[in-house]
Coordinates of C-alpha atoms and ligand atoms in Angstrom, one line a residue:
M1 CA -1.1 -3.5 -2.9
G2 CA 2.6 -5.4 -2.2
G3 CA 6.0 -4.4 -2.6
I4 CA 9.2 -5.0 -4.3
F5 CA 12.8 -5.2 -4.0
G6 CA 15.7 -6.0 -6.2
I7 CA 19.4 -5.7 -5.4
V8 CA 23.1 -5.9 -7.8
S9 CA 26.0 -5.5 -6.4
Q10 CA 29.8 -6.8 -6.8
D11 CA 29.8 -8.4 -3.1
D12 CA 27.5 -11.2 -2.1
C13 CA 24.1 -9.7 -1.8
A14 CA 21.8 -12.2 -0.2
K15 CA 21.4 -10.6 3.0
T16 CA 20.7 -7.0 2.0
L17 CA 18.1 -9.1 -0.1
F18 CA 16.2 -10.5 2.5
Y19 CA 16.4 -7.7 4.9
G20 CA 15.7 -5.4 2.1
T21 CA 12.2 -7.2 1.1
D22 CA 11.4 -7.6 4.3
Y23 CA 11.1 -4.0 4.6
H24 CA 8.0 -4.7 2.4
S25 CA 6.1 -6.2 4.9
H26 CA 3.3 -3.8 6.0
L27 CA 2.4 -4.2 2.1
G28 CA 1.4 -8.0 2.4
T29 CA 0.2 -10.6 4.3
E30 CA 0.2 -13.4 2.4
H31 CA 3.3 -14.3 -0.2
G32 CA 6.8 -13.4 0.3
G33 CA 9.8 -14.8 -1.7
M34 CA 13.1 -14.2 -3.1
A35 CA 15.2 -15.3 -6.6
I36 CA 18.7 -14.9 -6.6
L37 CA 21.6 -15.3 -8.9
G38 CA 24.4 -16.8 -8.4
G39 CA 27.4 -19.2 -9.3
K40 CA 24.9 -21.8 -8.7
G41 CA 22.3 -20.1 -11.3
F42 CA 19.4 -18.9 -10.1
Y43 CA 17.7 -20.1 -7.4
K44 CA 14.5 -19.3 -5.5
T45 CA 12.2 -19.7 -2.3
V46 CA 8.8 -18.6 -1.9
H47 CA 6.3 -18.9 1.4
N48 CA 2.8 -18.3 2.4
I49 CA 3.4 -15.4 5.1
S50 CA 0.1 -15.2 6.6
Q51 CA 0.6 -17.4 9.4
A52 CA 4.1 -16.3 10.3
Q53 CA 5.8 -13.0 9.4
F54 CA 8.5 -13.0 6.5
K55 CA 11.5 -12.8 8.5
S56 CA 10.7 -16.0 10.7
R57 CA 10.2 -17.9 7.7
F58 CA 12.6 -17.2 5.7
I59 CA 15.7 -16.6 8.0
E60 CA 17.1 -20.3 7.5
D61 CA 16.6 -20.0 3.6
Y62 CA 18.6 -16.8 3.0
Q63 CA 21.5 -18.2 5.6
E64 CA 21.8 -21.2 2.4
M65 CA 21.3 -18.2 -0.5
E66 CA 24.6 -16.8 -2.4
G67 CA 24.8 -14.1 -5.5
H68 CA 25.4 -11.1 -6.5
S69 CA 22.0 -10.2 -7.5
G70 CA 18.4 -10.9 -6.5
I71 CA 14.5 -10.1 -6.3
G72 CA 12.2 -10.3 -3.8
A73 CA 8.5 -10.0 -3.6
I74 CA 5.6 -9.6 -0.3
D75 CA 2.2 -9.8 -2.1
D76 CA -1.7 -10.6 -1.1
E77 CA -2.6 -12.0 -4.6
T78 CA 0.8 -13.6 -6.2
P79 CA 3.1 -16.8 -5.1
Q80 CA 6.4 -14.9 -6.2
P81 CA 9.3 -14.3 -7.9
L82 CA 9.1 -17.1 -10.5
I83 CA 11.9 -18.4 -12.2
F84 CA 11.1 -18.4 -16.4
R85 CA 13.8 -20.3 -19.3
S86 CA 12.6 -18.4 -22.2
R87 CA 14.0 -17.2 -25.6
F88 CA 15.2 -14.1 -24.0
G89 CA 17.2 -16.7 -21.4
V90 CA 16.3 -17.2 -18.5
Y91 CA 15.5 -15.0 -15.1
A92 CA 13.3 -14.6 -12.4
V93 CA 9.7 -12.0 -12.7
A94 CA 8.5 -10.1 -9.5
A95 CA 5.0 -8.3 -10.6
V96 CA 2.8 -7.0 -8.0
G97 CA -0.1 -4.6 -8.6
L98 CA -3.5 -5.5 -9.9
I99 CA -4.3 -7.6 -13.6
R100 CA -8.0 -6.2 -14.3
N101 CA -8.5 -7.7 -17.6
K102 CA -6.9 -11.1 -15.9
N103 CA -9.6 -13.3 -17.7
Q104 CA -9.8 -11.7 -20.7
L105 CA -6.6 -11.5 -21.1
V106 CA -6.0 -15.8 -20.2
S107 CA -8.7 -16.5 -22.8
A108 CA -6.7 -14.8 -25.6
L109 CA -3.9 -15.9 -24.5
L110 CA -4.7 -19.9 -24.0
N111 CA -6.2 -19.5 -28.0
E112 CA -3.0 -18.5 -28.7
G113 CA -1.5 -21.1 -27.5
A114 CA -0.1 -20.2 -24.2
N115 CA 0.2 -22.6 -21.2
F116 CA -0.3 -21.6 -17.6
G117 CA 0.0 -23.6 -14.4
E118 CA -2.8 -23.6 -12.3
R119 CA -3.2 -22.6 -8.8
A120 CA -5.7 -23.9 -6.2
G121 CA -8.9 -22.7 -7.1
G122 CA -8.6 -22.3 -10.5
D123 CA -6.2 -18.9 -10.5
I124 CA -3.0 -18.0 -12.3
N125 CA -0.4 -16.4 -11.0
N126 CA 0.1 -12.8 -12.1
A127 CA 4.2 -13.8 -12.6
E128 CA 3.1 -16.3 -15.2
I129 CA 1.0 -14.0 -17.1
V130 CA 3.7 -11.1 -17.3
S131 CA 6.4 -13.7 -18.3
Y132 CA 4.8 -14.4 -21.6
L133 CA 3.8 -11.4 -22.4
I134 CA 7.0 -10.3 -22.0
N135 CA 8.3 -13.2 -24.2
R136 CA 6.0 -11.8 -27.3
G137 CA 8.6 -8.8 -27.7
N138 CA 11.7 -8.9 -30.1
N139 CA 13.5 -8.0 -27.1
I140 CA 13.4 -8.0 -23.4
V141 CA 12.8 -4.2 -22.9
E142 CA 10.1 -4.1 -26.0
G143 CA 8.2 -7.2 -24.4
I144 CA 7.8 -5.3 -21.0
A145 CA 6.8 -2.0 -22.4
S146 CA 4.3 -4.5 -24.5
M147 CA 3.1 -6.2 -21.9
R148 CA 2.2 -3.2 -19.8
G149 CA 0.6 -2.2 -22.7
A150 CA -1.7 -5.4 -22.9
I151 CA -2.7 -5.1 -18.8
E152 CA -5.4 -2.9 -17.6
G153 CA -5.1 -1.9 -14.0
S154 CA -1.3 -0.9 -13.0
I155 CA 2.1 -3.4 -12.4
C156 CA 5.1 -3.0 -11.4
A157 CA 7.8 -5.4 -11.9
L158 CA 11.4 -6.9 -12.1
I159 CA 13.1 -8.9 -13.9
L160 CA 16.4 -10.8 -12.4
T161 CA 18.6 -11.7 -15.6
E162 CA 22.1 -12.4 -16.4
E163 CA 22.6 -8.9 -17.5
G164 CA 21.4 -7.1 -14.8
I165 CA 17.3 -6.2 -12.7
Y166 CA 15.0 -4.9 -15.3
A167 CA 12.8 -2.4 -13.4
A168 CA 9.8 -1.6 -14.7
R169 CA 7.3 1.1 -12.7
D170 CA 3.2 0.9 -13.8
K171 CA 2.2 3.2 -16.8
F172 CA 0.9 5.8 -14.8
G173 CA 3.3 6.0 -12.0
R174 CA 0.3 4.4 -9.7
F175 CA 2.8 2.8 -7.7
P176 CA 6.1 4.4 -6.9
L177 CA 10.0 2.3 -7.5
A178 CA 13.0 4.3 -6.2
I179 CA 16.5 3.8 -7.1
G180 CA 19.8 3.8 -4.3
V181 CA 23.5 3.1 -4.4
S182 CA 25.4 1.9 -1.6
R183 CA 27.4 3.8 0.7
N184 CA 30.5 1.2 0.3
S185 CA 32.9 2.6 -2.4
E186 CA 34.6 -1.2 -2.1
A187 CA 31.6 -2.9 -3.8
K188 CA 29.5 -1.3 -6.1
S189 CA 26.0 -2.1 -5.5
Y190 CA 22.4 -0.5 -6.4
V191 CA 18.6 -1.4 -4.9
V192 CA 15.7 -0.8 -6.2
A193 CA 11.9 -1.0 -4.6
T194 CA 8.4 0.3 -3.8
E195 CA 9.6 1.8 -0.5
A196 CA 12.2 4.1 -0.9
S197 CA 12.6 3.7 3.3
S198 CA 13.9 0.4 3.0
F199 CA 17.3 2.2 1.9
E200 CA 18.5 3.7 4.9
N201 CA 19.7 0.8 7.5
L202 CA 20.5 -0.8 4.3
G203 CA 23.4 1.3 3.7
Y204 CA 22.3 2.7 0.5
D205 CA 21.3 6.2 -0.1
L206 CA 18.2 7.3 -2.6
I207 CA 19.3 8.3 -5.8
R208 CA 15.9 8.8 -7.5
F209 CA 12.4 8.2 -8.3
M210 CA 11.7 6.4 -11.3
G211 CA 9.0 7.9 -13.8
P212 CA 5.4 6.9 -14.8
G213 CA 6.3 3.8 -17.1
E214 CA 10.1 4.2 -16.9
I215 CA 12.0 0.7 -17.2
V216 CA 15.3 0.6 -16.0
L217 CA 18.4 -1.5 -16.5
L218 CA 20.3 -2.0 -13.1
T219 CA 24.1 -3.5 -13.4
P220 CA 26.7 -3.3 -10.5
E221 CA 28.0 -0.9 -12.2
S222 CA 25.6 1.6 -13.9
V223 CA 21.9 2.5 -13.4
K224 CA 20.4 3.0 -17.4
T225 CA 17.3 4.3 -18.7
V226 CA 16.3 1.8 -21.1
K227 CA 12.6 3.2 -22.1
P228 CA 12.2 6.7 -20.7
E229 CA 9.0 8.1 -18.2
G230 CA 5.8 8.5 -19.7
T231 CA 4.1 12.3 -19.2
E232 CA 0.9 11.0 -17.2
K233 CA 1.4 10.5 -13.7
K234 CA -1.2 9.2 -11.7
I235 CA 0.4 8.4 -8.2
C236 CA -1.2 6.6 -5.3
S237 CA -3.3 9.3 -2.7
F238 CA -3.3 6.8 0.0
L239 CA 0.2 5.8 0.0
W240 CA 1.3 8.8 2.0
I241 CA -2.7 8.6 3.7
Y242 CA -2.9 5.2 5.3
T243 CA -0.4 2.3 2.6
G244 CA 3.0 3.7 3.1
Y245 CA 5.5 3.5 5.7
P246 CA 5.6 6.2 8.0
S247 CA 9.4 7.1 7.4
S248 CA 8.9 6.1 3.3
I249 CA 8.9 9.2 1.1
Y250 CA 7.6 9.3 -2.4
E251 CA 8.1 11.7 -5.5
G252 CA 10.2 13.6 -2.5
I253 CA 7.2 14.1 -0.2
S254 CA 7.4 12.5 3.0
V255 CA 5.4 10.4 4.2
E256 CA 5.0 11.2 7.9
R257 CA 5.1 14.8 7.2
T258 CA 2.2 14.5 5.1
R259 CA 0.0 12.8 7.5
E260 CA 1.3 15.6 10.0
R261 CA 0.2 17.9 7.3
C262 CA -3.4 16.4 6.9
G263 CA -3.5 16.7 10.8
I264 CA -2.9 20.5 11.1
Y265 CA -5.4 20.9 8.3
L266 CA -8.2 18.9 9.8
A267 CA -7.1 21.0 13.6
K268 CA -7.5 24.0 11.2
R269 CA -11.0 23.6 10.1
D270 CA -12.1 22.3 13.7
N271 CA -13.3 24.2 16.9
V272 CA -14.2 21.8 19.5
E273 CA -13.3 21.4 22.9
A274 CA -11.3 18.5 24.0
D275 CA -8.4 17.2 26.5
L276 CA -6.4 15.0 24.8
V277 CA -6.1 13.8 21.1
S278 CA -4.9 10.8 20.2
G279 CA -4.4 8.0 17.1
V280 CA -5.4 4.5 16.0
P281 CA -2.4 2.9 15.6
D282 CA -0.1 2.8 13.6
S283 CA -1.2 5.0 10.5
G284 CA -3.6 7.4 12.4
V285 CA -0.5 8.1 14.6
G286 CA 1.1 10.7 12.1
H287 CA -2.3 12.2 11.6
A288 CA -3.1 12.9 15.4
I289 CA 0.6 14.5 15.9
G290 CA -0.4 16.8 13.3
Y291 CA -3.6 17.5 14.6
A292 CA -2.0 17.9 18.2
M293 CA 0.5 20.3 16.5
G294 CA -2.3 22.4 14.9
S295 CA -4.3 22.6 17.6
G296 CA -2.3 23.0 20.6
I297 CA -4.2 20.1 22.6
P298 CA -2.1 17.4 23.7
Y299 CA -1.0 14.5 22.0
R300 CA -1.6 11.2 24.3
R301 CA -2.0 7.6 23.6
A302 CA -5.0 6.5 24.4
L303 CA -4.8 3.5 21.9
V304 CA -1.5 1.2 22.0
K305 CA -0.3 -1.4 19.5
Y306 CA 0.7 -4.8 20.4
T307 CA 3.6 -4.1 18.4
P308 CA 5.4 -7.9 19.0
G309 CA 3.2 -10.1 16.2
Y310 CA 0.9 -8.3 15.1
G311 CA 0.4 -6.9 11.2
R312 CA -2.2 -4.6 9.7
S313 CA -5.3 -5.1 10.0
Y314 CA -6.6 -4.6 6.4
T315 CA -4.5 -7.3 4.4
P316 CA -5.9 -11.1 6.0
P317 CA -8.0 -12.1 3.2
T318 CA -11.8 -12.5 5.2
Q319 CA -13.2 -9.9 7.0
E320 CA -13.2 -12.2 10.2
I321 CA -9.5 -12.8 11.0
R322 CA -9.3 -8.4 9.9
D323 CA -11.4 -7.9 12.8
L324 CA -9.6 -10.5 14.9
V325 CA -6.9 -9.2 14.6
A326 CA -7.9 -5.7 14.5
K327 CA -9.5 -6.7 18.2
M328 CA -6.3 -8.6 19.6
K329 CA -3.8 -5.5 18.5
L330 CA -5.4 -2.6 20.1
C331 CA -4.6 -2.4 23.8
A332 CA -6.6 0.8 25.2
V333 CA -4.8 2.9 28.0
H334 CA -7.6 3.2 30.5
E335 CA -5.9 6.0 32.5
V336 CA -5.3 8.6 29.8
I337 CA -9.1 8.3 28.4
N338 CA -11.0 7.7 31.6
G339 CA -13.1 10.9 31.7
N340 CA -11.7 12.9 29.0
R341 CA -13.1 14.3 25.7
I342 CA -10.8 12.6 23.3
I343 CA -10.2 13.4 19.3
I344 CA -9.5 10.4 17.4
C345 CA -7.4 10.8 14.4
D346 CA -7.8 7.7 11.9
D347 CA -6.4 7.3 8.1
S348 CA -9.7 6.8 7.4
I349 CA -12.7 4.9 7.6
V350 CA -13.8 1.9 5.3
R351 CA -16.1 -0.1 5.9
G352 CA -16.5 1.8 9.8
T353 CA -17.1 -1.6 11.2
Q354 CA -14.0 -2.2 13.0
L355 CA -13.9 1.5 14.1
K356 CA -16.8 1.4 15.9
N357 CA -17.2 -2.2 17.3
L358 CA -13.2 -2.1 18.3
T359 CA -11.5 1.1 18.8
I360 CA -14.6 3.4 19.8
K361 CA -16.2 0.6 21.8
K362 CA -12.6 0.3 24.0
L363 CA -12.6 4.1 24.2
W364 CA -16.2 4.3 25.9
D365 CA -15.7 0.9 28.0
N366 CA -12.5 2.6 29.5
G367 CA -14.8 5.7 30.0
A368 CA -14.3 8.4 27.8
K369 CA -16.4 11.4 27.7
E370 CA -17.1 12.6 24.7
I371 CA -15.5 11.0 21.2
H372 CA -14.4 13.1 18.2
V373 CA -13.6 11.3 15.6
R374 CA -11.6 13.0 12.7
P375 CA -10.5 10.7 9.6
A376 CA -7.6 12.1 7.3
C377 CA -9.3 11.7 4.0
P378 CA -13.2 11.9 2.6
P379 CA -15.2 9.0 2.6
L380 CA -13.6 6.3 0.3
M381 CA -16.8 5.7 -2.2
F382 CA -14.7 3.6 -4.8
P383 CA -13.2 0.3 -4.1
C384 CA -9.2 0.5 -5.5
I385 CA -8.9 -0.9 -9.4
Y386 CA -5.6 -0.5 -9.3
A387 CA -4.3 -3.0 -6.9
A388 CA -5.8 -5.8 -4.8
S389 CA -8.9 -4.5 -2.9
T390 CA -10.5 -6.2 0.3
R391 CA -12.9 -3.6 0.1
T392 CA -16.3 -3.6 -1.7
T393 CA -18.4 -0.5 -3.1
G394 CA -21.7 -1.8 -1.2
E395 CA -19.6 -2.1 2.2
L396 CA -18.5 1.1 2.5
A397 CA -19.4 3.3 5.2
G398 CA -20.3 6.0 3.1
R399 CA -22.3 3.3 0.8
K400 CA -24.0 2.2 3.4
A401 CA -25.1 5.7 4.8
I402 CA -26.6 6.2 0.9
R403 CA -28.4 3.2 0.5
D404 CA -29.9 3.2 4.5
L405 CA -30.6 7.0 3.2
E406 CA -32.2 6.1 0.0
G407 CA -33.5 3.0 0.8
K408 CA -31.8 1.1 -2.8
E409 CA -28.6 1.3 -4.0
I410 CA -27.4 4.7 -5.9
E411 CA -24.9 3.9 -9.0
N412 CA -23.8 7.5 -9.0
P413 CA -23.3 9.0 -5.3
A414 CA -22.7 12.4 -7.0
E415 CA -24.7 14.7 -4.9
Y416 CA -23.5 13.0 -1.6
L417 CA -19.8 13.5 -2.5
D418 CA -20.6 17.8 -3.3
T419 CA -19.5 18.4 0.5
N420 CA -22.1 21.4 0.4
S421 CA -24.5 19.5 -0.5
A422 CA -27.4 18.6 2.4
K423 CA -27.0 14.7 1.2
H424 CA -23.1 14.8 2.0
A425 CA -24.4 16.5 5.8
R426 CA -27.2 13.4 5.8
M427 CA -24.6 10.9 4.9
I428 CA -21.9 12.2 7.1
D429 CA -24.5 12.3 10.3
W430 CA -25.7 9.0 9.2
I431 CA -22.2 7.4 9.7
R432 CA -21.4 9.8 12.9
R433 CA -24.4 7.5 14.4
D434 CA -23.7 4.0 13.0
L435 CA -20.3 5.2 14.6
N436 CA -22.0 6.2 18.0
V437 CA -19.3 9.4 18.5
T438 CA -20.2 12.5 19.4
S439 CA -19.0 14.0 16.5
L440 CA -17.4 13.6 13.3
K441 CA -15.6 15.7 10.7
Y442 CA -13.6 14.3 7.5
L443 CA -11.2 16.0 5.5
S444 CA -12.1 17.8 2.8
I445 CA -9.9 16.3 -0.6
E446 CA -8.8 19.7 -1.0
D447 CA -7.0 19.9 2.0
M448 CA -5.7 16.5 1.3
I449 CA -4.5 17.2 -1.7
A450 CA -2.7 20.2 -0.5
A451 CA -1.0 18.3 2.7
I452 CA 0.2 15.6 0.2
G453 CA 1.6 19.3 -2.3
L454 CA 1.5 17.7 -6.0
P455 CA -1.0 18.6 -8.5
A456 CA -4.3 17.1 -8.3
E457 CA -3.6 16.3 -12.0
Q458 CA -0.6 13.9 -10.7
L459 CA -2.3 12.0 -8.3
C460 CA -5.4 9.0 -8.8
L461 CA -7.9 9.8 -6.3
H462 CA -10.1 7.4 -7.6
C463 CA -11.0 6.3 -4.2
W464 CA -12.9 9.4 -3.3
I465 CA -14.2 10.4 -6.7
G466 CA -14.1 7.4 -8.7
K467 CA -12.7 8.5 -11.6
Ligands
LIG501 FE1 -4.5 4.4 -4.4 FE2 -7.5 4.5 -4.4 FE3 -6.2 5.1 -6.5 FE4 -5.8 2.3 -5.5 S1 -7.7 3.8 -6.4 S2 -4.3 3.6 -6.9 S3 -5.8 3.2 -3.5 S4 -6.0 6.6 -5.1

């Protein structure tokens, strides 16, 4: 989904910008970049990070940078930030999310006389589209608001200007933006970021989360709301289940504590007898710890991740690379697995192929006696339509099951979504057989919502219910 980080400071901010942006590395594996504003004006550096992590790609760049305000981005969609000279002056833009109506928007803007740089493959950089739309406003704030109005999908943006950083959360607050203040009383400074967990080690305290659609102007002296939040919020539920970092917090709700609660709910609804519970690293671990807390079955590490050097396996662009990363990064602990009945918690089942061919196979190969899989959310039935998604409808495990059971594609899987229906039970059993496990039980959507703790109407649940 991508992540952004911004800082305004009375001191030089290059080092904080570098580490703050790096703390978003779990949100993308393709592009990274920073833009800074200092005595020599605007400067930016952008690299492809698919073959090397952000820190190693930028370590030399940041030591050359100086300035009092800056923005950074990690993204799979777009190399950014970009710098523009406009009628509002020079500014830099970092924008993450998805422009679903990109083709229509670009055609309309080209007809208006816009020019866009063309990327390899004919694509156009999202930051360019965002900038062009902003420049159509009477002033920069109006421009940001009307940019978000024109975009279908979801865009969170940081605009680095001479007067400060404009931070704009997407219309429905689908993705988070948090604001922090420096603990250093000698040099005032504010930060804004997708991940509030980036603040702690940088010496900042979380002040608040921005509201849906809110626009603020950050300067070293103050944070001023220049457009108030909207009334409707639909924050992504998957942030707590999978995407977010365990130490992070959204809308005041901790990711790790939510995962523990998911595990506790899974355990509460379960009656399986097992010797140990384990999580698929990293995002399945919090859920598994919760399961252990709720069941009294000991948590043990059947699988560990080879941490020096492997990122997440959902972000690489091709299935082949995703599978390779997933295979290499997970190591089985034979002495824990051998001869045991294992409950294995994961955040979700997307296609099921990695879980089946890598995780489950490793457990069987190492002598597991029984394998009971417990995903911490219901079957995923729809791809994300608000951020770049590598999953398509047809490849989701639930959809494959339905296709096989029905002998054809079913456009509306409503009957299969009803957890009390015979069709739902047949779909789950098909996935269980396909995974080759002893039992399979998903967390219900009601329990997932309860574990997060926000009212259902404030959550985006599209992945599971398609609306
Ligand atoms: Fe999150 Fe799914 Fe909604 Fe996308 S569609 S914002 S991943 S809940």
